[in-house]
CSV table of C-alpha atoms in Angstrom, one decimal:
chain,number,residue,atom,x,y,z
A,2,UNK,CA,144.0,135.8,101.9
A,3,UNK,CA,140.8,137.6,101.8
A,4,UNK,CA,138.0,135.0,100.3
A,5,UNK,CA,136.7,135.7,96.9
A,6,UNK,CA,133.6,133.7,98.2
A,7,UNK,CA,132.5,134.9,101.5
A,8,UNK,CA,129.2,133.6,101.7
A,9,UNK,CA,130.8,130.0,102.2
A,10,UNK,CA,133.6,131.5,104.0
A,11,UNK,CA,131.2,132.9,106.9
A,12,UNK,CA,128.9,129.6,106.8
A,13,UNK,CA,132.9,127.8,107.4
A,14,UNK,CA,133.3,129.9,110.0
A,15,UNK,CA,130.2,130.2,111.7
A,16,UNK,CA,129.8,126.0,111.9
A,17,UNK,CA,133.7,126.2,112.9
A,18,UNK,CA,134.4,123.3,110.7
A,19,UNK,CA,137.5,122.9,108.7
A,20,UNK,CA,137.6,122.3,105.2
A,21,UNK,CA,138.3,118.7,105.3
A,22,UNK,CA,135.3,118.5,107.6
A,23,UNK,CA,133.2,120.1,105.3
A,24,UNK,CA,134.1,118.1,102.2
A,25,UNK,CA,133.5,115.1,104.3
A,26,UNK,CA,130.4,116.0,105.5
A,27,UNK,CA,129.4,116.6,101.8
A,28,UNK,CA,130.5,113.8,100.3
A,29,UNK,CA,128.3,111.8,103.0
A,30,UNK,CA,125.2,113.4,102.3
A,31,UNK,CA,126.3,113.1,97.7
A,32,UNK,CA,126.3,109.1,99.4
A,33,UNK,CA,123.2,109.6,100.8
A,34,UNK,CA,121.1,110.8,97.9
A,35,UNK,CA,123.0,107.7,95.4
A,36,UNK,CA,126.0,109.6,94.3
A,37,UNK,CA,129.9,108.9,93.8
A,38,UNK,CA,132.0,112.2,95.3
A,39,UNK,CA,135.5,112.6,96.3
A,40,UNK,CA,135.7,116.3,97.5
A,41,UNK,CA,138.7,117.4,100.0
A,42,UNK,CA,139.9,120.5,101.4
A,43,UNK,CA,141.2,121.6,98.0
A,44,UNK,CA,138.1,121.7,96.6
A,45,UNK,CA,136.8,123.8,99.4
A,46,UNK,CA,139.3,126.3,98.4
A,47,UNK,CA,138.7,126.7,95.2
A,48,UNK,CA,135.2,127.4,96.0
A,49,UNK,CA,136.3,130.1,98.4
A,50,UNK,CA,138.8,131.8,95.6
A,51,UNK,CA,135.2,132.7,93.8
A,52,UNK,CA,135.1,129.2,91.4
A,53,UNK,CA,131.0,127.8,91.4
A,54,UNK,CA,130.5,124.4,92.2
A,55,UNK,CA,128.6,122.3,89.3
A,56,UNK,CA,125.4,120.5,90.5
A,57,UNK,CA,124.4,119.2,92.3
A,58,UNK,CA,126.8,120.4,94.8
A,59,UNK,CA,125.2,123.9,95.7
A,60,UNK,CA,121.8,122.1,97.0
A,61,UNK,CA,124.1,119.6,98.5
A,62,UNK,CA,125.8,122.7,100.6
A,63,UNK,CA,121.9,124.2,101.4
A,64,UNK,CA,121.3,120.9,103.0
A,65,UNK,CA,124.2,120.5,105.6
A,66,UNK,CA,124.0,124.4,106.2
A,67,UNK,CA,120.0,123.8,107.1
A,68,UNK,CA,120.9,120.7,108.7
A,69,UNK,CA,123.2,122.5,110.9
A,70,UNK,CA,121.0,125.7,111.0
A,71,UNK,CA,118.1,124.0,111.7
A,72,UNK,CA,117.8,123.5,115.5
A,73,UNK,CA,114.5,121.7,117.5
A,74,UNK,CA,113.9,125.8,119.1
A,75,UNK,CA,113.0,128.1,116.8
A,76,UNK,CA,115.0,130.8,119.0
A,77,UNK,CA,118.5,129.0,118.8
A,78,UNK,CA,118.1,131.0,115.1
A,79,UNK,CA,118.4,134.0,116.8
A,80,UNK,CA,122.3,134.4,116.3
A,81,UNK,CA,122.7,137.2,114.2
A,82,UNK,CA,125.9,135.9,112.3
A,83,UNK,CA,124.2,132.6,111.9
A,84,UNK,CA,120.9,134.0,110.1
A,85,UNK,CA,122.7,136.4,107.8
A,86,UNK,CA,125.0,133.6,106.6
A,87,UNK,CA,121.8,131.4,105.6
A,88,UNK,CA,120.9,134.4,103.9
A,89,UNK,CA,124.2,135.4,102.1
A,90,UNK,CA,124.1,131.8,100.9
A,91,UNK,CA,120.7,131.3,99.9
A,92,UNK,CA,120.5,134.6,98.0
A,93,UNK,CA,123.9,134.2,96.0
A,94,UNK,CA,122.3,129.8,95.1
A,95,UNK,CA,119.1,131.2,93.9
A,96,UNK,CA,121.2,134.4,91.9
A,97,UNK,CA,123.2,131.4,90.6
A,98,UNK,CA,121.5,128.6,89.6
A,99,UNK,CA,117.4,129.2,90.0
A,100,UNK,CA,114.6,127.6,91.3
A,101,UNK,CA,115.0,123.8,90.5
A,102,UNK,CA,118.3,123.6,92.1
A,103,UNK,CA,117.3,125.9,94.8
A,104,UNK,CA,113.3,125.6,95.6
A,105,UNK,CA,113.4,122.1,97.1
A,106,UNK,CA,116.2,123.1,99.8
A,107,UNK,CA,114.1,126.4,100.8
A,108,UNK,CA,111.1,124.9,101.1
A,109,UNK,CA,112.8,122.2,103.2
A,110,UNK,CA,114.8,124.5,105.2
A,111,UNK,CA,111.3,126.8,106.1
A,112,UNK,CA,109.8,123.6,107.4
A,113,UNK,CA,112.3,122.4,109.3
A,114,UNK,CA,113.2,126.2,110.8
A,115,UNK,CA,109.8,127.7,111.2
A,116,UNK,CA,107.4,124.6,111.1
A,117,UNK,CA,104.3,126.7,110.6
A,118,UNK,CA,105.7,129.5,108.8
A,119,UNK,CA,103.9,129.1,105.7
A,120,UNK,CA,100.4,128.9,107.6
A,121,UNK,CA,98.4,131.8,109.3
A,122,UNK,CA,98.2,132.6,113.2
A,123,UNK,CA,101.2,132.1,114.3
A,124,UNK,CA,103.6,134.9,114.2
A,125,UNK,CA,103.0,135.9,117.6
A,126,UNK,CA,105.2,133.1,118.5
A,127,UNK,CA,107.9,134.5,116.7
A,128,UNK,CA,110.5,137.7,117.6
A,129,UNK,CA,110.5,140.5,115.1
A,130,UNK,CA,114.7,139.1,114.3
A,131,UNK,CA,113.1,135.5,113.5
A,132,UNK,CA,109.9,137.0,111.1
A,133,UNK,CA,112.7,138.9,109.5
A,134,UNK,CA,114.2,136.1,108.5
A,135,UNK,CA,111.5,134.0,108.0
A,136,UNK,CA,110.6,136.8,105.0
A,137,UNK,CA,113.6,136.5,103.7
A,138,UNK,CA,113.9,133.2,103.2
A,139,UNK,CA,109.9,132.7,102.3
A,140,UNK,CA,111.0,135.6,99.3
A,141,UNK,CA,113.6,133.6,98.1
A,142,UNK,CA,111.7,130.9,97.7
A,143,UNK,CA,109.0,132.8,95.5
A,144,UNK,CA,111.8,133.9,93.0
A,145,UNK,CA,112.8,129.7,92.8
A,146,UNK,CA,109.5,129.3,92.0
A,147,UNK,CA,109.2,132.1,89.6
A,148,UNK,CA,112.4,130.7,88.2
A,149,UNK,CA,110.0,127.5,87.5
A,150,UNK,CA,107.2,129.2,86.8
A,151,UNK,CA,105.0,128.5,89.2
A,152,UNK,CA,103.5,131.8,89.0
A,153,UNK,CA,100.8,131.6,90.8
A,154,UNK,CA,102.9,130.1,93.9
A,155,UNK,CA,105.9,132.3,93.4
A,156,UNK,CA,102.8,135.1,94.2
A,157,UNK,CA,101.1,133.5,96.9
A,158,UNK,CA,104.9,133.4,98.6
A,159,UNK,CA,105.4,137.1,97.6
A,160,UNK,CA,102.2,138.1,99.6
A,161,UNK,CA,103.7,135.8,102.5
A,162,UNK,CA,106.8,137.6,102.8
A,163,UNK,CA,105.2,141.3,102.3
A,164,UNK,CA,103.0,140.6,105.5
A,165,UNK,CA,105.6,139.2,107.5
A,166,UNK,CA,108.1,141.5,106.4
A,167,UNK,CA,105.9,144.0,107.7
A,168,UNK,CA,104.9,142.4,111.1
A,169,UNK,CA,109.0,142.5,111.5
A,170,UNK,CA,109.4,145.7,110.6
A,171,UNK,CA,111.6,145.0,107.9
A,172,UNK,CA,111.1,148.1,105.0
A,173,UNK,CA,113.6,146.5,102.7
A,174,UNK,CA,112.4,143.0,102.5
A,175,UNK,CA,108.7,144.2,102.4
A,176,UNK,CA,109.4,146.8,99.4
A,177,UNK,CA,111.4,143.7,97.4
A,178,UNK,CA,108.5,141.9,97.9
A,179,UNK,CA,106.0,143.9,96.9
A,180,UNK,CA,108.1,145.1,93.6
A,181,UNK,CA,108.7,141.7,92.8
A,182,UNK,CA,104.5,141.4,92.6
A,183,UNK,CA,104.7,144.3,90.4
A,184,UNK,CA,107.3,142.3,88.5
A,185,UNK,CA,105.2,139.0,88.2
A,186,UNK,CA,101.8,141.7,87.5
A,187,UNK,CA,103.7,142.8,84.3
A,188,UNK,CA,104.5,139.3,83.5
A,189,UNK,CA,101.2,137.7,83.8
A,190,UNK,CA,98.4,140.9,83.9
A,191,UNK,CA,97.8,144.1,82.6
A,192,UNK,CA,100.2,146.7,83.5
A,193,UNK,CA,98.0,148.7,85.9
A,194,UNK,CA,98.2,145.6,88.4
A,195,UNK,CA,102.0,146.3,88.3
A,196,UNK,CA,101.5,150.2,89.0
A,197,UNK,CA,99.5,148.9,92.0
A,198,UNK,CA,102.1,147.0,93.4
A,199,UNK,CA,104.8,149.4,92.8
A,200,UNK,CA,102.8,152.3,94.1
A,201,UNK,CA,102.9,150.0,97.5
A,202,UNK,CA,106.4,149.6,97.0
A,203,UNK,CA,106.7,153.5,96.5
A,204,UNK,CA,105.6,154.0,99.8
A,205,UNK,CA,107.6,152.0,101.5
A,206,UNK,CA,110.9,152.6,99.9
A,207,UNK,CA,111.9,156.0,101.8
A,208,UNK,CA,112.8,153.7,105.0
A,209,UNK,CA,115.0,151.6,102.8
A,210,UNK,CA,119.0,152.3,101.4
A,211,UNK,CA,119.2,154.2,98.7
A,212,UNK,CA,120.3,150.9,96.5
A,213,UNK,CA,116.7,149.4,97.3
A,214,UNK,CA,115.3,152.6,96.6
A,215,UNK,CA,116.8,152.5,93.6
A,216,UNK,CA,115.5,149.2,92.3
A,217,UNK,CA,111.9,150.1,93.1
A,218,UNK,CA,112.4,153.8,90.5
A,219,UNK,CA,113.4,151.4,88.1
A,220,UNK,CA,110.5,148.8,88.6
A,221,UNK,CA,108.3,152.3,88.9
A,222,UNK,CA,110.5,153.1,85.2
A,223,UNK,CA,109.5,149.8,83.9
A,224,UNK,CA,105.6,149.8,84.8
A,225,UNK,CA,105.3,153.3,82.9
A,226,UNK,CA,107.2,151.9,79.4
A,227,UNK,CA,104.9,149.1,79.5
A,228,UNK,CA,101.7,151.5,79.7
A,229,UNK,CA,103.4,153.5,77.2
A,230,UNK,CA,104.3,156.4,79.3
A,231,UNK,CA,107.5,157.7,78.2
A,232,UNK,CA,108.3,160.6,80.3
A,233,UNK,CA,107.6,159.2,83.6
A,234,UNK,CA,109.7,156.2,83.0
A,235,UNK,CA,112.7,157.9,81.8
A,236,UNK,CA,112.4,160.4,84.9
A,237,UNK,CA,112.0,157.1,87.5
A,238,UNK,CA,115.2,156.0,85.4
A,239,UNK,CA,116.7,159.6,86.2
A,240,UNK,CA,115.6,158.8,90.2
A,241,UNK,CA,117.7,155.3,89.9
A,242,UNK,CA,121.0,156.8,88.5
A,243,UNK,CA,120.4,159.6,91.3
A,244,UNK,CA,119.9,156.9,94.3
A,245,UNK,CA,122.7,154.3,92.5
A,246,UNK,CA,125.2,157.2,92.7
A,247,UNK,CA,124.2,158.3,96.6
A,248,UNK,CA,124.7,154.4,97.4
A,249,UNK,CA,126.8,153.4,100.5
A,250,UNK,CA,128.6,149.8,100.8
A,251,UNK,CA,126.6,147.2,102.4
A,252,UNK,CA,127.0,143.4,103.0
A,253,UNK,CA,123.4,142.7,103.7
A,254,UNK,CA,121.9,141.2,100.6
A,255,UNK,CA,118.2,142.2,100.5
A,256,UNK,CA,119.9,146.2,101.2
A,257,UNK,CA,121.7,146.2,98.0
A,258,UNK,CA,121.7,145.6,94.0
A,259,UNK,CA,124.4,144.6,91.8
A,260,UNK,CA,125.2,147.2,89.3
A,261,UNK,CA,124.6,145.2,86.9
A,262,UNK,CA,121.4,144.3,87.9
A,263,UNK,CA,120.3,148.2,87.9
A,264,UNK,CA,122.0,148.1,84.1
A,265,UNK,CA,119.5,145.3,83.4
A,266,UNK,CA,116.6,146.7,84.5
A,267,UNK,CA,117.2,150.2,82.4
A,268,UNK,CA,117.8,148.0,79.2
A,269,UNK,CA,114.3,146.0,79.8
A,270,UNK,CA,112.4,149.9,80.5
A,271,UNK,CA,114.7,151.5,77.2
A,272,UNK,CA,113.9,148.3,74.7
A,273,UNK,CA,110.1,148.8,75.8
A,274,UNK,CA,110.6,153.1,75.2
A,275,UNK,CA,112.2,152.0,71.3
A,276,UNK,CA,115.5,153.1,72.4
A,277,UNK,CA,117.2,149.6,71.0
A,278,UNK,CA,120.7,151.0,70.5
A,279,UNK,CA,120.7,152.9,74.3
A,280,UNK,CA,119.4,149.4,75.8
A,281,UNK,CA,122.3,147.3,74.0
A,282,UNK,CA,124.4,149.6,75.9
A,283,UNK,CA,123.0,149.4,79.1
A,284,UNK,CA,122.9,144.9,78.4
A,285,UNK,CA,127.0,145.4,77.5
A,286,UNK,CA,127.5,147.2,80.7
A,287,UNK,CA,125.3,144.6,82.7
A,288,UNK,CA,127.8,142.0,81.4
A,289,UNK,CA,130.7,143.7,81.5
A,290,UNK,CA,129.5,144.0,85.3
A,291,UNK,CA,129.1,140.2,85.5
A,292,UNK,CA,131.7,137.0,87.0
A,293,UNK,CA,131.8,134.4,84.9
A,294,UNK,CA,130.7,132.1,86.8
A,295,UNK,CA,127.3,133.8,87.3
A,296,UNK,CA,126.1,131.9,84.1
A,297,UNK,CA,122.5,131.8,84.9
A,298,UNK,CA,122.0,136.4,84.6
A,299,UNK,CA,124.4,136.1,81.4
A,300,UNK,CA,121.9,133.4,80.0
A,301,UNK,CA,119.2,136.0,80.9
A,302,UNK,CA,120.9,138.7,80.1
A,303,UNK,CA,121.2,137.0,76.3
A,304,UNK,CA,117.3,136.4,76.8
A,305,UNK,CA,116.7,139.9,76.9
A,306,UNK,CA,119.2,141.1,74.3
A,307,UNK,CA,117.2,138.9,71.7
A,308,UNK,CA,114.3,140.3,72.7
A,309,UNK,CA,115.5,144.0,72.2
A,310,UNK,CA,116.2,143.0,68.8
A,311,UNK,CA,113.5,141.0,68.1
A,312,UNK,CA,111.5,144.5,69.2
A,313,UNK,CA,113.7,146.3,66.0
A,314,UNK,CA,113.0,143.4,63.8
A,315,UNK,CA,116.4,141.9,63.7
A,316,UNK,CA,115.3,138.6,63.2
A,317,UNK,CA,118.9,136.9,62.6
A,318,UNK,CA,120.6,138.7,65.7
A,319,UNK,CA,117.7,137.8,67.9
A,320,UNK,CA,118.0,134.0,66.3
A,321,UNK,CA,122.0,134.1,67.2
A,322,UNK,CA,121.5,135.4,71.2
A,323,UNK,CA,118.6,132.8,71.6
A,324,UNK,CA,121.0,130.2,70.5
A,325,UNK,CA,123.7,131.5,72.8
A,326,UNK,CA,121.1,131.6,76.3
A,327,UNK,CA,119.8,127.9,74.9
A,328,UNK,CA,123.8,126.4,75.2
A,329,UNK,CA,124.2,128.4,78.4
A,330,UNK,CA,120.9,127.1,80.0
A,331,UNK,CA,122.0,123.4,79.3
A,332,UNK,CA,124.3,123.9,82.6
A,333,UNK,CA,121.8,126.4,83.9
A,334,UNK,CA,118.4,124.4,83.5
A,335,UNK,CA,115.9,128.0,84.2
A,336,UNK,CA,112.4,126.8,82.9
A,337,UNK,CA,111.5,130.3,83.4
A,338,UNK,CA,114.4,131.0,80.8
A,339,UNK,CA,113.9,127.9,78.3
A,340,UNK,CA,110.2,129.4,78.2
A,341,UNK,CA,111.1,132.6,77.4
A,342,UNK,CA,113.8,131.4,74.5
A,343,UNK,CA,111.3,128.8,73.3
A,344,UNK,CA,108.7,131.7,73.1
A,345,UNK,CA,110.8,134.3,71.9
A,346,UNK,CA,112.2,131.8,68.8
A,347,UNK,CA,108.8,131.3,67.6
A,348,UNK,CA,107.8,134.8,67.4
């Protein structure tokens, strides 16, 4: 049986534990930190079929991979299979449950991997396989904070990861970065820091896959609706569909999108363009696109559907989908999100 989950699957693999090891092994370290659990192999299965583990056993999982990942030689880390499981994992925790579920085990897995990786003057040390990584994981960490809003950290990590993710070589993990600063610039300062940062991003993106490509046209989409510049955005929208449709299959998760990520992002640029009724669409499709069990981008997704109407003046629909994200971020817990819908219902 092919695993619905194979981010666990390949950590399973590459540790060569069994299932019953595993739950064991977790249901040590819930003992640890003051809990009751009784997991078994069963339970490992169902988390392989694609079901999500409630909290807090996600961060418990993060730990024992780290644990296990986390070697006294920086170099052990060098095993492909290895680093690209910590990152398949990593990326799908953060996706699903945010940064106070997520930032603690990051931040805790950079120290104990690359001890000084968060300070200056080191990198030498490091091979351009182990900087990539070390970007990687340092982005991830800036979305959990983001997630928390710790803005101003979430950017400082941003920067981190742009730099080293340029001293690996790595296109991809540097253009996410620096998109992501244009993301946080339209959060938190006028728009023309975001056309900065996306501009950057620009010029990296023709040495990335087209599915990165076409995240940074769509951040490039969203920086011209905010400065009110229709016909650029809707031709960087154009350049996304384009690069979405020339998109080839790939596993690694900083070279690829969701779809319904990409369907996101063009609701956010059409809601800002007026175009309520086209960006209702594109939020159906982006949850259509979704797993059920990936409650934390519905919540959002519910976040940004209120605001789309709150931007047509539909007071009571935006009142309805604020209540929906609210019940879904009681199991979600975003502060990023319960700002937003706390914001958003006073408006």
């Amino acid at each position: 049986m092919t695993p619905s989950n194979p981010l666990l699957h390949r950590v399973i693999r590459e540790t060569g534990w069994t299932y019953e090891a595993l739950a064991r092994r977790l249901n040590t370290s819930a003992r640890a930190a003051g809990l009751t659990t009784a997991y078994d192999r069963t339970a490992v299965a169902h988390w392989l079929r694609g079901s999500t583990p409630r909290d807090p056993v996600p961060g418990l999982l993060c730990e024992i991979l780290s644990g296990h990942a986390a070697p006294a030689h920086v170099a052990a880390l060098s095993h492909t299979g290895l680093r690209r499981a910590a990152e398949d994992f990593f990326t799908g925790q953060v996706d699903a449950l945010g940064g106070d579920a997520t930032a603690p085990v990051l931040l805790a897995y950079l120290r104990g991997t690359f001890h000084s990786v968060l300070t200056t003057g080191v990198e030498d040390a490091l091979t351009p396989l182990e900087l990539g990584h070390a970007a990687r994981t340092v982005l991830l960490l800036a979305r959990s904070c983001a997630d928390q809003s710790s803005f101003a950290a979430s950017r400082r990590r941003l920067g981190r990861a742009a730099a080293l993710a340029e001293l690996a070589g790595e296109p991809s993990t540097r253009a996410i970065a620096l998109r992501l600063l244009s993301q946080a610039a339209l959060d938190q300062n006028p728009p023309a820091v975001g056309l900065s940062y996306v501009r950057q991003a620009l010029e990296v993106s023709p040495r990335t896959p087209a599915m990165v490509q076409a995240f940074v046209a769509d951040q490039a989409a969203h920086v011209h609706a905010a400065l009110g510049q229709r016909a650029p955005a809707l031709t960087w929208l154009a350049t996304a569909d384009r690069l979405q449709g020339g998109a080839r299959p790939d596993t690694d998760p900083f070279h690829t999108y969701r779809p319904a990520a990409l369907h996101f992002k063009r609701a956010v640029v059409l809601g800002l363009l007026g175009d309520h009724e086209a960006a209702h669409a594109a939020l159906d499709a982006s949850l259509a696109a979704r797993p059920a069990q990936q409650e934390r981008a519905i919540m959002l997704t519910r976040v940004e559907r209120a605001r789309v109407y709150r931007l047509a003046g539909r007071a009571a629909e935006a009142a309805a989908e604020l209540r929906r994200a609210q019940a879904l971020n009681r199991g979600v817990h975003s502060p990023k999100a319960a700002r937003e819908i706390t914001r958003l219902g006073g408006a």
